[in-house]
Amino acid sequence: MHHFHFCPNPACAYHQHAPKERWFVAAGFYVTKTFGKVQRFRCQACGKYFSTQTFSLDYFAKRKLAYPQIETLLSSSMSIRALSRFFSASCGTIQNRIDRLARQAIALQSMLRPHANPHESVCIDGFVSFDVSQYFPNNITLAVTADSQFFLAATHATLRRSGTTTKAQKHRMSLLYRACTFEPRSIERSFRELLDRLARERMPQLWQPLILITDEKKEYRRALYSHPLFRLQNADHRLVHLTVHSTEPRTWYNPLFGANYMDRELRKDQAAHRRETVCFSRNVANMLNRFCVYMAWHNYAKPFRIKANRKARMTHAEAAGIPRKLVATGRAWMFRERAFVSRLSLDLLDQKLWKRAFSTPLKTSAEYLPRYALA
């Protein structure tokens, strides 16, 4: 017997809270080559039809692929083309499954992140890579807890190329930059997005102030000093901003170690960010989706301090204070049941990631997002 906890129609009265009694009836079935016989149902409140596939990660998919295997290989420095060869599938099919996994990862992170210890110090730093070509460097601003290295959030900013260039490179830059516009103060905007999340989930207290660790970048100072998290400090809400010079050794004793550690791991585990290779990001939204998948794998699957916790096998989420049972339940749900954005409480940054709102340089059209992803 099938049991569904809610109606998949966002406009239905049973979408958020369905009654315990039977609120749907069987309404035949249909047959597919991939999934065989699929049972259909009809909601007695709104009259909309749905099936068992409506709640599946493979909704509208024409082929089954192993999502846990995709997540593991993607987080082990395997490129899209290599995954395509491994699964004997097109690059488009692989990216489609990564997009589905990314939405699941965003949903899982939004549900479990509030259970982490809200008083742990937070490191924020920029991870530098590029999109489309080296004429469009980016700054992926990361927020990581200082001690547990729990990945809190990431956001993106496209920059102009800086440094010494030849005459030919300057000419090429002038041609490319005519065809696109750059967001002013994009690094400050990305930093503010992370501050908004900290203000929402880690409001500092008098007895436990929020300790924010960054480097000495002037954009960070400008964004912080104008943000309510800093301006509205009083006797009950205190914030401490600790800055570290970028030339300090990147060792365990560096207060910014959490962010430096994530920089190293991302450079090692994400194919698009390896230096001097043909692997690089062609599309910002796709790259950020791969980032989200890696974030979920790092937080909820990768062991924290492998050598020190060889027996306990504690994850970074558990080190951050999230109960192991919640982590196990969330991971099982991530690969079993499709997330509906209308049933989630996503902040602005998560909504931008979900809706693929970060634009790609030189691309004039909006990013494609399937209609069912907005349900």
PDB file of C-alpha atoms in Angstrom, residues 6 15-16 102-112 200 333 337-347 350-351 354 373-375:
ATOM      1  CA  PHE A   6       1.321  15.485   1.074  1.00  0.00           C
ATOM      2  CA  HIS A  15       0.351  20.314  -0.005  1.00  0.00           C
ATOM      3  CA  GLN A  16       1.787  21.415   3.330  1.00  0.00           C
ATOM      4  CA  ALA A 102      22.156  19.624  -6.225  1.00  0.00           C
ATOM      5  CA  ARG A 103      18.537  20.473  -5.430  1.00  0.00           C
ATOM      6  CA  GLN A 104      18.443  17.569  -3.004  1.00  0.00           C
ATOM      7  CA  ALA A 105      21.687  18.801  -1.430  1.00  0.00           C
ATOM      8  CA  ILE A 106      20.327  22.344  -1.031  1.00  0.00           C
ATOM      9  CA  ALA A 107      17.194  20.960   0.620  1.00  0.00           C
ATOM     10  CA  LEU A 108      19.193  18.690   2.942  1.00  0.00           C
ATOM     11  CA  GLN A 109      21.542  21.507   3.917  1.00  0.00           C
ATOM     12  CA  SER A 110      18.642  23.875   4.653  1.00  0.00           C
ATOM     13  CA  MET A 111      17.042  21.282   6.940  1.00  0.00           C
ATOM     14  CA  LEU A 112      20.150  20.152   8.858  1.00  0.00           C
ATOM     15  CA  ARG A 200      19.548  34.640  10.442  1.00  0.00           C
ATOM     16  CA  TRP A 333      15.979  10.884   2.410  1.00  0.00           C
ATOM     17  CA  GLU A 337      12.443  11.300  -2.008  1.00  0.00           C
ATOM     18  CA  ARG A 338      12.293  14.316  -4.294  1.00  0.00           C
ATOM     19  CA  ALA A 339      12.457  17.715  -2.590  1.00  0.00           C
ATOM     20  CA  PHE A 340       9.722  20.276  -3.330  1.00  0.00           C
ATOM     21  CA  VAL A 341      10.883  23.895  -3.096  1.00  0.00           C
ATOM     22  CA  SER A 342       7.386  25.004  -2.054  1.00  0.00           C
ATOM     23  CA  ARG A 343       7.715  22.883   1.107  1.00  0.00           C
ATOM     24  CA  LEU A 344      11.158  24.218   2.047  1.00  0.00           C
ATOM     25  CA  SER A 345      12.173  27.320   3.973  1.00  0.00           C
ATOM     26  CA  LEU A 346      15.014  28.595   1.802  1.00  0.00           C
ATOM     27  CA  ASP A 347      16.776  31.889   2.347  1.00  0.00           C
ATOM     28  CA  ASP A 350      19.571  29.067  -1.372  1.00  0.00           C
ATOM     29  CA  GLN A 351      16.796  30.282  -3.663  1.00  0.00           C
ATOM     30  CA  TRP A 354      18.037  26.458  -6.597  1.00  0.00           C
ATOM     31  CA  ALA A 373      11.832  22.104 -10.162  1.00  0.00           C
ATOM     32  CA  LEU A 374       9.712  25.112  -9.188  1.00  0.00           C
ATOM     33  CA  ALA A 375       6.910  23.022  -7.647  1.00  0.00           C
TER      34      ALA A 375
END
